[in-house]
Short mmCIF file of C-alpha atoms in Angstrom, two decimals:
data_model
loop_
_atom_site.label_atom_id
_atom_site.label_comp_id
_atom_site.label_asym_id
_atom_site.label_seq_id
_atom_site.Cartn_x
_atom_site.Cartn_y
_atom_site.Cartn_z
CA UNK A 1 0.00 0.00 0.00
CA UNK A 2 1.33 3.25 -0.76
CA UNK A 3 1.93 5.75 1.92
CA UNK A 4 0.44 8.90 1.97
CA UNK A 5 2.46 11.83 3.49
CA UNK A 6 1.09 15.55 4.36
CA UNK A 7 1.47 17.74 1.86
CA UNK A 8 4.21 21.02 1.95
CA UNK A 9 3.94 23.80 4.89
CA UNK A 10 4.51 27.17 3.36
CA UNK A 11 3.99 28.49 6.57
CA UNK A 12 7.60 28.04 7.06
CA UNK A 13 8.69 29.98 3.91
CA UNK A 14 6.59 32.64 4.20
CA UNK A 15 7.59 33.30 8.05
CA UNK A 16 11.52 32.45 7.24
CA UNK A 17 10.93 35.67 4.45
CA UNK A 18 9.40 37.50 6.81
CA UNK A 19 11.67 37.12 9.98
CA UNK A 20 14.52 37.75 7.15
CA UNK A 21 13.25 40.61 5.88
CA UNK A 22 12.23 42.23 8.86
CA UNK A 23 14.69 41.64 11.91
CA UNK A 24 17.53 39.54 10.00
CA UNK A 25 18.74 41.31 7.23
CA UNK A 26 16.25 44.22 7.76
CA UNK A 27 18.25 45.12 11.00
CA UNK A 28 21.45 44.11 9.49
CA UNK A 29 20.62 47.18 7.24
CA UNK A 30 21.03 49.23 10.31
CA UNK A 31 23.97 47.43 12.03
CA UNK A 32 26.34 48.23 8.38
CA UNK A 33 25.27 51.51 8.31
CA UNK A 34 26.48 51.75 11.90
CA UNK A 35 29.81 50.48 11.44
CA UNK A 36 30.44 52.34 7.65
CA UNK A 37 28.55 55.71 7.90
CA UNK A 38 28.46 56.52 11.89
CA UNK A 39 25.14 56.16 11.84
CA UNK A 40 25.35 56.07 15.55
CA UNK A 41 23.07 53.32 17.11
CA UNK A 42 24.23 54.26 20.80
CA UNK A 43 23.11 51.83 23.58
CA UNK A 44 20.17 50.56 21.53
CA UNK A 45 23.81 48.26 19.28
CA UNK A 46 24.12 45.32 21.19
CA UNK A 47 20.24 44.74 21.07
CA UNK A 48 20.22 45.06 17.63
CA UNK A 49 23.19 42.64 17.07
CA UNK A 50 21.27 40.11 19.42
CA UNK A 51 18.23 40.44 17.49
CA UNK A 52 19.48 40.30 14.14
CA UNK A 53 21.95 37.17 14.71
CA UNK A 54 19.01 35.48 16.30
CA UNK A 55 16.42 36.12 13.84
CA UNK A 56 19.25 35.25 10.92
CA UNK A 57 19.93 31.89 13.01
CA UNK A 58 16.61 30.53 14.35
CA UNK A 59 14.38 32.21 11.67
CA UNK A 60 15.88 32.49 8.17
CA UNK A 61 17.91 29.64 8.03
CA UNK A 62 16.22 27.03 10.83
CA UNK A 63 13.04 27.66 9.82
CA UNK A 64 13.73 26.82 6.34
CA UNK A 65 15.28 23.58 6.95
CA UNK A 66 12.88 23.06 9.43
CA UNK A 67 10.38 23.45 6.44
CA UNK A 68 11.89 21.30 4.14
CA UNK A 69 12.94 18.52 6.09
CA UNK A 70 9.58 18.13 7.52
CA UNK A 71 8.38 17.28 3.84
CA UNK A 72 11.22 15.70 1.77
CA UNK A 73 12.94 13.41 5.24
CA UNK A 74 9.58 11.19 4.88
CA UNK A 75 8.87 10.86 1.50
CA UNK A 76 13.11 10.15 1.76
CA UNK A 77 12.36 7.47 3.86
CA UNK A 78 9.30 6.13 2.77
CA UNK A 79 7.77 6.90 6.43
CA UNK A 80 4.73 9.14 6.66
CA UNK A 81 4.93 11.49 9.76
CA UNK A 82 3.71 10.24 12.82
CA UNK A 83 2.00 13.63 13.43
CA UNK A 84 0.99 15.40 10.89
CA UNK A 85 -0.68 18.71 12.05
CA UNK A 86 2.21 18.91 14.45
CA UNK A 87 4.68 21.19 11.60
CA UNK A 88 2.34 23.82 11.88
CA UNK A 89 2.87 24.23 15.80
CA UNK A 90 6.74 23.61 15.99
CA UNK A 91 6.49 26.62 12.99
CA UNK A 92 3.99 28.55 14.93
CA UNK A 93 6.14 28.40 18.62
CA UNK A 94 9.49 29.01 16.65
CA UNK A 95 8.29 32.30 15.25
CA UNK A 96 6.18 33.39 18.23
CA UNK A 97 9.27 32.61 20.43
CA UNK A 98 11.57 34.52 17.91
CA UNK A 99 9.17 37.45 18.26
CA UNK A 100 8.66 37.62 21.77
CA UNK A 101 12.51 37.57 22.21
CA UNK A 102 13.16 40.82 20.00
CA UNK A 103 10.76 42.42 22.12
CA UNK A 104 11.63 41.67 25.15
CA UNK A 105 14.87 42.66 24.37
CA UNK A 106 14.20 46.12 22.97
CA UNK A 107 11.25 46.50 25.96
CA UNK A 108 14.16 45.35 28.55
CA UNK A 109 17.05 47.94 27.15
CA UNK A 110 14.38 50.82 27.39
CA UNK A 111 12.71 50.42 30.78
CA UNK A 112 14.49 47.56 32.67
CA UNK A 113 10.78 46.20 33.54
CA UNK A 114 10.83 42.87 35.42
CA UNK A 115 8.17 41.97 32.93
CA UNK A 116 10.25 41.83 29.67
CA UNK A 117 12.82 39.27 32.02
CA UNK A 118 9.44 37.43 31.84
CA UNK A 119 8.63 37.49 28.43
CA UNK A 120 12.53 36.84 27.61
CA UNK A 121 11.97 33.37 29.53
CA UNK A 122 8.98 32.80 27.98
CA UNK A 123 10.38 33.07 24.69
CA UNK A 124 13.23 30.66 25.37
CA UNK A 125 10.45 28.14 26.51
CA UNK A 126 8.63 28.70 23.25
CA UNK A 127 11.36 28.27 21.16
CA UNK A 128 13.13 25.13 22.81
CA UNK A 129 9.18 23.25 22.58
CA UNK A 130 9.41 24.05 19.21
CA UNK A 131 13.04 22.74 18.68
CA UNK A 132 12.44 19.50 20.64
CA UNK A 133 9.12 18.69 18.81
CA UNK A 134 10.75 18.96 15.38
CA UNK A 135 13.70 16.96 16.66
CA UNK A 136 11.30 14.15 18.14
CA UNK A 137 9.29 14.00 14.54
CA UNK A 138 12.08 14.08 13.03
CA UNK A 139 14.09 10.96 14.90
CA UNK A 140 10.55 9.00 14.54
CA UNK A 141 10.70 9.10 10.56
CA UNK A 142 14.26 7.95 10.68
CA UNK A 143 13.81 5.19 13.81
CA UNK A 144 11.00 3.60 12.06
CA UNK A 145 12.53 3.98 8.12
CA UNK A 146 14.33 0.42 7.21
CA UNK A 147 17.38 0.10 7.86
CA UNK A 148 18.47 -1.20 4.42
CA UNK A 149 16.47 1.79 3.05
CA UNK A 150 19.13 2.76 0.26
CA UNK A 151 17.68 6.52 -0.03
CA UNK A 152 18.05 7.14 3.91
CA UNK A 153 20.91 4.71 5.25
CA UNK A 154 23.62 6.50 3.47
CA UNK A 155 22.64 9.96 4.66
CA UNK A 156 21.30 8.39 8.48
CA UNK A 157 24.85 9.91 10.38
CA UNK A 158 24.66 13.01 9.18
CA UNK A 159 20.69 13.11 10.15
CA UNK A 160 21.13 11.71 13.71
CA UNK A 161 24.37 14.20 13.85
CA UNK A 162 21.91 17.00 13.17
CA UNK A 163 19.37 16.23 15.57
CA UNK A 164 21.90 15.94 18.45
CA UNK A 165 22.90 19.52 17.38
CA UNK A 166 19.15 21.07 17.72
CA UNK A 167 18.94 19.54 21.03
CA UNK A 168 22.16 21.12 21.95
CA UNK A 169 21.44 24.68 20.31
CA UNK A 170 18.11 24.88 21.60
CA UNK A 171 19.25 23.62 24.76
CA UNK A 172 22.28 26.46 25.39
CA UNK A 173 20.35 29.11 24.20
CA UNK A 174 17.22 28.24 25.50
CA UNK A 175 18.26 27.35 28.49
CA UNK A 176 20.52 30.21 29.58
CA UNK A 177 17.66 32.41 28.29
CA UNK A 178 15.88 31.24 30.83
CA UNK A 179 18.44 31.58 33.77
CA UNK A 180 19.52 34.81 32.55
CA UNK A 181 15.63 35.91 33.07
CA UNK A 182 15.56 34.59 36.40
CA UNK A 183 18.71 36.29 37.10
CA UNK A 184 19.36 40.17 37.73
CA UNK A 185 22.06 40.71 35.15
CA UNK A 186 22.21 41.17 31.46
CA UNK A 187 19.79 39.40 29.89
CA UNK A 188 21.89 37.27 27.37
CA UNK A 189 25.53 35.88 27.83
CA UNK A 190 27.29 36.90 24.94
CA UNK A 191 29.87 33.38 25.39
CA UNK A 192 26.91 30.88 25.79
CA UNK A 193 25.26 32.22 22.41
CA UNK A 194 27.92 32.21 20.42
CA UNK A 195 28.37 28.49 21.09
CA UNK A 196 24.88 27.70 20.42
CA UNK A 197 25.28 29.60 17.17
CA UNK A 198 28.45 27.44 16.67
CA UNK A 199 26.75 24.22 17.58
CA UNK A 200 23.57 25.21 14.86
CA UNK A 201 26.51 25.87 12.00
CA UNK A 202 28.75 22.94 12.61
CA UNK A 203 25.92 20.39 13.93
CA UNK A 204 22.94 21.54 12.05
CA UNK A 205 23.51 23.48 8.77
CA UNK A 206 26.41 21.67 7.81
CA UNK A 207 25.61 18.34 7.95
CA UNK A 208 22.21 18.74 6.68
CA UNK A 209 23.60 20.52 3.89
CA UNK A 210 25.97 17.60 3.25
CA UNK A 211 22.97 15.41 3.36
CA UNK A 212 20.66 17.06 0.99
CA UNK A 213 23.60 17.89 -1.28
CA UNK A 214 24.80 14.26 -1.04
CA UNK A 215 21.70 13.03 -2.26
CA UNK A 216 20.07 15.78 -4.48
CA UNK A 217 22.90 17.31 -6.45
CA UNK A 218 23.18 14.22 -8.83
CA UNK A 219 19.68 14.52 -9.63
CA UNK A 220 19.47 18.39 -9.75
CA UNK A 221 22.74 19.44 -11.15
CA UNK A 222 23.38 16.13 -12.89
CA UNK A 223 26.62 15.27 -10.72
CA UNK A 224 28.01 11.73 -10.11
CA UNK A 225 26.59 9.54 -7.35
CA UNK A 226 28.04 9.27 -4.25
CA UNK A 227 30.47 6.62 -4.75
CA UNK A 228 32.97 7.21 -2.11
CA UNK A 229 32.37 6.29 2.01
CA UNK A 230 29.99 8.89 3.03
CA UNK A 231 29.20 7.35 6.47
CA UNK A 232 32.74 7.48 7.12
CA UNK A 233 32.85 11.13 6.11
CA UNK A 234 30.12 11.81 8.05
CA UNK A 235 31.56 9.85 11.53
CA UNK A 236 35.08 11.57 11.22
CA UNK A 237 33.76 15.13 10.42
CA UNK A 238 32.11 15.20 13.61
CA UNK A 239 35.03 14.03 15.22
CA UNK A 240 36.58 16.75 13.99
CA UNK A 241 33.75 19.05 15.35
CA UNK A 242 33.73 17.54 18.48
CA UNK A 243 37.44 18.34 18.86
CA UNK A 244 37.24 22.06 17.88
CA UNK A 245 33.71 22.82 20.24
CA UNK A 246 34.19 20.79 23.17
CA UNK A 247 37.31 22.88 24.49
CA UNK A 248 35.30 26.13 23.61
CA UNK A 249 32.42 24.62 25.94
CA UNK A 250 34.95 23.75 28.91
CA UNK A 251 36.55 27.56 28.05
CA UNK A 252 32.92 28.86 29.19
CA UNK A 253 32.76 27.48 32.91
CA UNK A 254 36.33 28.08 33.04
CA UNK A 255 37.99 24.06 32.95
CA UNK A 256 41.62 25.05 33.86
CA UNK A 257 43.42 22.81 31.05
CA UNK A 258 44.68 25.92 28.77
CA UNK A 259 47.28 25.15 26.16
CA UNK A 260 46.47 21.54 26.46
CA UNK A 261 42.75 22.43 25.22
CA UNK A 262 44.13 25.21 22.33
CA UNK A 263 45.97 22.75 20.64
CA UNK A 264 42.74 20.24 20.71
CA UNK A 265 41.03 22.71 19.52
CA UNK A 266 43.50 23.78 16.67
CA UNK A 267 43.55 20.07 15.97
CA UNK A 268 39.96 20.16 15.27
CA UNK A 269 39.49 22.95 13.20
CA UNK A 270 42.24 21.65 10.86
CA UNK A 271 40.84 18.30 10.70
CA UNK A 272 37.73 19.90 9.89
CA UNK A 273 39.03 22.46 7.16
CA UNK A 274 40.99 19.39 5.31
CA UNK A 275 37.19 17.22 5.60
CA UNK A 276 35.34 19.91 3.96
CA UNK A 277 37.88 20.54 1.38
CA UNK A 278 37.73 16.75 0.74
CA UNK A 279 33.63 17.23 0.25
CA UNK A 280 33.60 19.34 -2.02
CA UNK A 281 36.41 17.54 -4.07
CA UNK A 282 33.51 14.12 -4.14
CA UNK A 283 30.82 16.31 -4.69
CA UNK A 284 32.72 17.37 -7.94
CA UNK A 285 30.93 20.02 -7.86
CA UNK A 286 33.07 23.07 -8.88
CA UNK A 287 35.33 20.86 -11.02
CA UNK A 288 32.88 18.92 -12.50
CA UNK A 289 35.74 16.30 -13.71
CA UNK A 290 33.71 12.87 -13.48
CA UNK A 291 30.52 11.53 -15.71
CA UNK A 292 26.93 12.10 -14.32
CA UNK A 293 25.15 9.42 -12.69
CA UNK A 294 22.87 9.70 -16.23
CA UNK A 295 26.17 8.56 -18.29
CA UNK A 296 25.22 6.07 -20.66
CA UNK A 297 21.92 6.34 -19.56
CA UNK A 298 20.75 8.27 -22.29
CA UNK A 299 20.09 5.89 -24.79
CA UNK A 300 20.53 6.35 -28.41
CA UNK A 301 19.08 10.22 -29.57
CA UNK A 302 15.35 10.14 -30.75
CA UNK A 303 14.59 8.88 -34.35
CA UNK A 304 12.06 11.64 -34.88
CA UNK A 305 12.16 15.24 -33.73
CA UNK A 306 12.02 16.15 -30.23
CA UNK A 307 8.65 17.91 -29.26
CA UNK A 308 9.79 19.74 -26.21
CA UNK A 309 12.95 22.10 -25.90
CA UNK A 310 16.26 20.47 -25.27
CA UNK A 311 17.20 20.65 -21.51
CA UNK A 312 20.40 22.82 -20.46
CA UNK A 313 23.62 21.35 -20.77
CA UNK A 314 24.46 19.26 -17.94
CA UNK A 315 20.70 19.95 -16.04
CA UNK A 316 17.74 18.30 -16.37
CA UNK A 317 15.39 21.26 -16.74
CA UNK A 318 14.64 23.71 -19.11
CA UNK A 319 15.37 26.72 -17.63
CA UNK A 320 12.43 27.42 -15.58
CA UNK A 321 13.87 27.88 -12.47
CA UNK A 322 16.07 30.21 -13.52
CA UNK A 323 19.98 29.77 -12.86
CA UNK A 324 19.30 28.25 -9.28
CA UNK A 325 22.97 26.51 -9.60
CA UNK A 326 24.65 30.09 -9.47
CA UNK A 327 24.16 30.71 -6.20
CA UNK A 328 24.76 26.93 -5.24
CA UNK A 329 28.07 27.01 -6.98
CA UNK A 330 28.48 30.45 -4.86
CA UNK A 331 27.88 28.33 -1.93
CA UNK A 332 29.93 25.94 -2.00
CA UNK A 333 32.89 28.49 -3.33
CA UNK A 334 32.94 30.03 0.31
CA UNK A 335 32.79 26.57 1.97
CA UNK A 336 35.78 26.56 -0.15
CA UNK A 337 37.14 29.39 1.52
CA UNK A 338 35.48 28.41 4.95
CA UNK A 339 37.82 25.36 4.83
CA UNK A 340 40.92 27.17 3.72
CA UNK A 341 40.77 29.97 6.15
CA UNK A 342 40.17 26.73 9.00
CA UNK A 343 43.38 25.08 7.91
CA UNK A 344 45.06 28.76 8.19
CA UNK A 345 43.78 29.76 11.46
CA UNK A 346 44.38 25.80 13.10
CA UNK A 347 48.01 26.46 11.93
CA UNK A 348 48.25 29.87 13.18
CA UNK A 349 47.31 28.34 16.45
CA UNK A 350 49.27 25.12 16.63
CA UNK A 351 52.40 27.56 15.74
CA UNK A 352 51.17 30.36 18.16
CA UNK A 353 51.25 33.08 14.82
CA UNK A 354 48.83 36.07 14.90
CA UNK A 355 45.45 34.81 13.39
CA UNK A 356 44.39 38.08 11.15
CA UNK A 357 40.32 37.72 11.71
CA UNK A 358 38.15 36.91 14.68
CA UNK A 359 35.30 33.77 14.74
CA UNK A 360 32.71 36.41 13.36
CA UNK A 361 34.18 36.48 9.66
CA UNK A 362 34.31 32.52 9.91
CA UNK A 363 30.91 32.65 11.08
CA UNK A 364 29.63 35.06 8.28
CA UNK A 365 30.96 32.75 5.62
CA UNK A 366 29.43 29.46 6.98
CA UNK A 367 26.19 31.26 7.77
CA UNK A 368 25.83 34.31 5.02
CA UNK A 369 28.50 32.70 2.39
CA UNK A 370 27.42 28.92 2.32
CA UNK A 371 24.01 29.21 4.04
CA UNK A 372 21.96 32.10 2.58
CA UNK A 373 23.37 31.63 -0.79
CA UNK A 374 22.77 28.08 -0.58
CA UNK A 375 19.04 28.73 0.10
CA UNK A 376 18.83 31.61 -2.27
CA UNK A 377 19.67 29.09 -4.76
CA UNK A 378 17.93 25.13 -4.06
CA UNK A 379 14.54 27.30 -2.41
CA UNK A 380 13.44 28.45 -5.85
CA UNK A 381 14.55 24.73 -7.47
CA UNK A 382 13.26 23.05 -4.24
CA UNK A 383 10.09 24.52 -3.17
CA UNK A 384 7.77 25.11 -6.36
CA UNK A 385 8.40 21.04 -7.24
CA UNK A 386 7.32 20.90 -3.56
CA UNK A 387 3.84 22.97 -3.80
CA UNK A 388 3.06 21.33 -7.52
CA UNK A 389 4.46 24.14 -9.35
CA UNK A 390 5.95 23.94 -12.56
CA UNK A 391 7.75 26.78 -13.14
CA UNK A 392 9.11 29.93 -11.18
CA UNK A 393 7.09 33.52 -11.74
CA UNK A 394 9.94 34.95 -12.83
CA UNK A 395 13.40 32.66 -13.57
CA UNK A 396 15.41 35.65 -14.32
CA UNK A 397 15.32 36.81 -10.64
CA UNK A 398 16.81 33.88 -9.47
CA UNK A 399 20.12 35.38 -11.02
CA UNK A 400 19.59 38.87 -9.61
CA UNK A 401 19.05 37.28 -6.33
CA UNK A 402 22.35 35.56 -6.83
CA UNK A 403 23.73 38.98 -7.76
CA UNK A 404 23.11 41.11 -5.03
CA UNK A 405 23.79 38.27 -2.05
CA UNK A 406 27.07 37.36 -3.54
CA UNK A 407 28.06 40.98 -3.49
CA UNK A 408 26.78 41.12 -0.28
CA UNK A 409 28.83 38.80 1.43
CA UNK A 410 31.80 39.43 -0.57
CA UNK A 411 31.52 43.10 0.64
CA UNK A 412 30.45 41.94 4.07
CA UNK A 413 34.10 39.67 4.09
CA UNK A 414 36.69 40.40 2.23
CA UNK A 415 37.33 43.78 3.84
CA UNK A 416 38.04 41.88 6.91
CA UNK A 417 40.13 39.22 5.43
CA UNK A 418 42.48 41.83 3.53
CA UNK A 419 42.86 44.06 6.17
CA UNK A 420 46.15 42.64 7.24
CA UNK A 421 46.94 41.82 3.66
CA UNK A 422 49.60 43.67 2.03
CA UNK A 423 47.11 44.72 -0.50
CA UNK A 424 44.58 46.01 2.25
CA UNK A 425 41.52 48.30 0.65
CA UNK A 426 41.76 51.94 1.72
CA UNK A 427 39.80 52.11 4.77
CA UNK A 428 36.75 54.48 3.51
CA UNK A 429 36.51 52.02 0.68
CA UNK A 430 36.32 49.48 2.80
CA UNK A 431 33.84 50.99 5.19
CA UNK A 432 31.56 51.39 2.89
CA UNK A 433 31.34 48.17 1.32
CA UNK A 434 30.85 46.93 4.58
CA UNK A 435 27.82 49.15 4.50
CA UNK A 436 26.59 48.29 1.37
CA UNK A 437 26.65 44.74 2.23
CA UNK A 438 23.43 45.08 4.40
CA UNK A 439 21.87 46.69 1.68
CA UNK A 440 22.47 44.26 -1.08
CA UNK A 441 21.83 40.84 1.48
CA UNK A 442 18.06 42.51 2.68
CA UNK A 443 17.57 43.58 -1.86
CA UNK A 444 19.03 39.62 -2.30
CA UNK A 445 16.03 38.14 0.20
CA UNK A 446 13.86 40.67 -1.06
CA UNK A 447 13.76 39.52 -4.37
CA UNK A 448 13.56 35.94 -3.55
CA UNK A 449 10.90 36.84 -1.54
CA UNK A 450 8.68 38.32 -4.64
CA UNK A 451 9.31 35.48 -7.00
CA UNK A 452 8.28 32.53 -4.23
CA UNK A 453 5.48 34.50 -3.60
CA UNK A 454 4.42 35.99 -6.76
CA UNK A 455 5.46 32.17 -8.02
CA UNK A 456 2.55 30.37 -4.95
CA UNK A 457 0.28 32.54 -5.94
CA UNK A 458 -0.04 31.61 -9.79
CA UNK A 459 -3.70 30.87 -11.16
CA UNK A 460 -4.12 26.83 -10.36
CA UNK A 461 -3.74 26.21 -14.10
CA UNK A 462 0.26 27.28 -14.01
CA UNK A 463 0.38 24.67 -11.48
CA UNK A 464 1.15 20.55 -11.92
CA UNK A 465 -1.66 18.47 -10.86
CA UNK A 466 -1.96 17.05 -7.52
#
C-alpha cells in the first residue's frame, strides 16, 4: 500500500521571508550603516546585534530547513509522519518565540521592567518546545525507516548528527535564556550564544547541507553519485567538530586545562578544514571532472524530432527555475574558503602566529556565504516542485538574487580578510562596502521573496496536478 504523506507547509517559507526581511537582514541594514557611515546606534547596538543574529539563526535559516525537512525526510524514507498537524505548531512556537525575544529585548534595554525578564523566559520556553518537537518527529521518521532503506541509510549519520545539534542549540540558548531571566544581570551571555550559534553551523547546517547535497545534487545538477564512504565522512567530520567545540564549551565554565585544550582545539578545526575541502572535491561540484550518474543512460538520440525544448547542458530542466545553480556554486565556493581559512587559522594556532580575523568572519561565511546563498539558490529549485508548481514567476530573478547576495557577502568579508593583507583596501573604501553589504543581502532576500510568492500565488492552471 502506498503511503500517503502531508502535503508542503509554506507556513515556514513565508515566516523564514518574513523574519529575514524584517529583523535579519532588515536590521542588518542598520547594524552596516552603523559600522560604515556613523550612523550612531548608541546603547540601543548590542540589542540590535542580538536580534538580528538570532532572527538570521533561528528564523531564516532554521526555519527553512525546518520546512523542508519536515516534507522531503519522509517521502526520503518512505515513512509518513507520525504527526501530521504537528509542523504547523513547531512553525507557529518558533516564530512566536523569535518574536517575543526581540521584544523583550528592545522593551528590557528601554525600561528595565521585570516583565520583559518574563517574556525573555517565555520566549526561550517557546522556542526550545518548538526545537524538541521537530527533533522528536524528526528521529521517529528515521527510527521507524528500514534500515536497508538505500535513499536514507547512506545519509542516516549526518541526520542523527543533526538532531543531536538542535537539542544542543536549543538547549544552550534556550536554556541560559531562561536563567539569565531569572537572574538580575544582562539578559543574554554573549559566550553561551555564540556556542549555540556554533553548535547550529557545525551540527545543524552543515551536515544537513551535506545530506541534501549528497543526495540531491546528482539529480538536480546532474553530478556523479556518491560513490565514495559517506558514512565514514560523516563519523570523522564530527570528530573533527567535536574536537574544535568541546574545548570552547569547557573555556565557558572556566575548565583550567589551557594550552592543552588550544591545541585540541586547533587540531579540530584543521581536521575539519581538510574534511570539507575533501567534500567538495567528491561532490565534484566546482570541477565537474567525473561523468553524471545519467552517463550512458541516455540511450541512443530520438529517431524523430524532439517535441519539447532540449534541456540545459548538464541539467535536467529547461530553464524554468532560472539559474538556481549560481548561487549553489556560490555556496559551495565560500565553503571553499570556509575550509581554507580553517586550515590557516588551526596552523596559526598550533604555531602560536597572529590569526588576522576573529570567529565572526568565519561565522559570516558558513552562515551568510554557504548558508543564505545556498538557500537563495535550491529554495526556488526546491520549493515550487514541492507545492506542484511547474515553473518559477519569474526565472530571471533567481540570477539577480544571486547577484546582489554574492556581493553582499563578498563586501560583508573580504574587507576583513584583507585588512592585514599587504594589498589592504583603503579604509573608507572598505567601510563602505561593509555598508553596502546590508543593503544588497536585505535587496538579495527581497527579491527571492517576490518570485516565491508571486510564483505560490499563480492561477491553479500554471500549477502541476496534484
Amino acid at each position: 500500500m502506498r503511503a500517503t504523506h502531508a502535503g508542503f507547509n509554506s507556513a515556514f517559507v513565508y515566516s523564514a521571508l518574513a523574519l529575514a526581511l524584517v529583523p535579519g537582514f532588515g536590521l542588518a541594514v542598520g547594524l552596516a550603516m552603523h559600522l560604515a557611515f556613523g550612523w550612531s546606534l548608541g546603547r540601543w547596538w548590542p540589542v540590535v546585534v542580538q536580534i538580528h543574529g538570532h532572527a538570521q539563526v533561528f528564523g531564516w535559516l532554521a526555519l527553512f530547513i525546518m520546512g523542508v525537512s519536515l516534507f522531503f525526510l519522509p517521502r526520503f524514507s518512505g515513512v509518513p509522519l507520525r504527526f501530521p498537524s504537528l509542523p504547523r505548531w513547531i512553525c507557529a512556537l518558533l516564530v512566536l518565540g523569535i518574536l517575543s525575544r526581540s521584544v523583550a529585548l528592545f522593551w528590557f534595554n528601554a525600561a528595565s521592567a521585570p516583565a520583559a525578564r518574563g517574556l525573555f523566559g517565555f520566549s526561550a520556553l517557546l522556542e526550545i518546545a518548538a526545537i524538541w518537537l521537530y527533533v522528536a518527529l524528526i528521529y521517529l521518521s528515521i527510527r521507524r525507516a528500514e534500515s536497508r532503506h538505500k535513499a536514507i541509510r547512506a545519509v542516516r549519520p549526518y541526520l542523527a548528527g543533526a538532531l543531536l545539534g538542535w537539542v544542543l542549540c536549543g538547549a544552550v540558548v534556550g536554556i541560559s535564556a531562561v536563567l539569565a531571566a531569572w537572574s538580575t544581570g544582562a539578559l543574554f551571555d554573549q559566550g553561551w550564544n555564540l556556542l549555540g550559534i556554533d553548535f547550529f553551523t557545525g551540527l545543524v547546517l552543515l551536515p544537513v547541507a551535506f545530506a541534501f547535497s549528497i543526495r540531491t545534487f546528482p539529480l538536480y545538477l546532474r553530478l556523479p553519485a556518491a560513490r565514495w564512504p559517506v558514512r565514514l565522512f560523516a563519523m570523522l567530520y564530527f570528530a573533527a567538530f567535536a574536537l574544535e567545540i568541546i574545548p570552547v564549551a569547557v573555556g565557558l565554565v572556566d575548565f583550567p586545562l589551557g594550552v592543552r585544550l588550544q591545541t585540541v582545539h586547533a587540531l579540530g578545526r584543521l581536521c575539519k578544514g581538510v574534511l570539507l575541502l575533501a567534500l567538495i572535491w567528491h561532490l565534484d561540484l566546482l570541477t565537474r571532472s567525473k561523468s553524471p550518474w545519467t552517463a550512458g543512460r541516455e540511450g541512443d538520440p530520438p529517431a524523430v524530432p524532439r517535441l519539447h525544448p532540449v534541456p540545459r547542458s548538464h541539467f535536467p530542466d529547461y530553464g524554468e527555475f532560472g539559474h538556481f545553480e549560481w548561487p549553489v556554486y556560490m555556496a559551495y565556493i565560500w565553503l571553499l574558503a570556509a575550509g581554507l581559512c580553517e586550515i590557516y587559522s588551526a596552523v596559526a594556532l598550533l604555531s602560536g602566529a597572529f590569526i588576522a580575523f576573529d570567529a565572526s568572519v568565519l561565522r559570516h561565511m558558513y552562515l551568510g556565504g554557504f548558508g543564505t546563498l545556498l538557500l537563495l539558490g535550491m529554495a526556488p529549485r526546491m520549493v515550487p516542485g514541492f507545492l506542484g508548481i511547474r515553473r518559477l514567476a519569474y526565472p530571471r530573478l533567481v540570477a539577480l538574487s544571486f547577484y546582489l547576495g554574492g556581493s553582499a557577502m563578498l563586501f560583508r568579508v573580504l574587507p576583513y580578510l584583507l585588512s592585514f593583507a599587504p594589498t589592504a583596501l583603503p579604509s573608507r573604501l572598505a567601510t563602505h562596502l561593509f555598508g553596502l553589504s546590508g543593503v544588497l543581502g536585505f535587496l538579495a532576500v527581497a527579491v527571492l521573496a517576490v518570485n516565491l510568492w508571486t510564483s505560490m500565488h499563480r492561477p491553479r492552471g500554471l500549477k502541476t496536478s496534484d
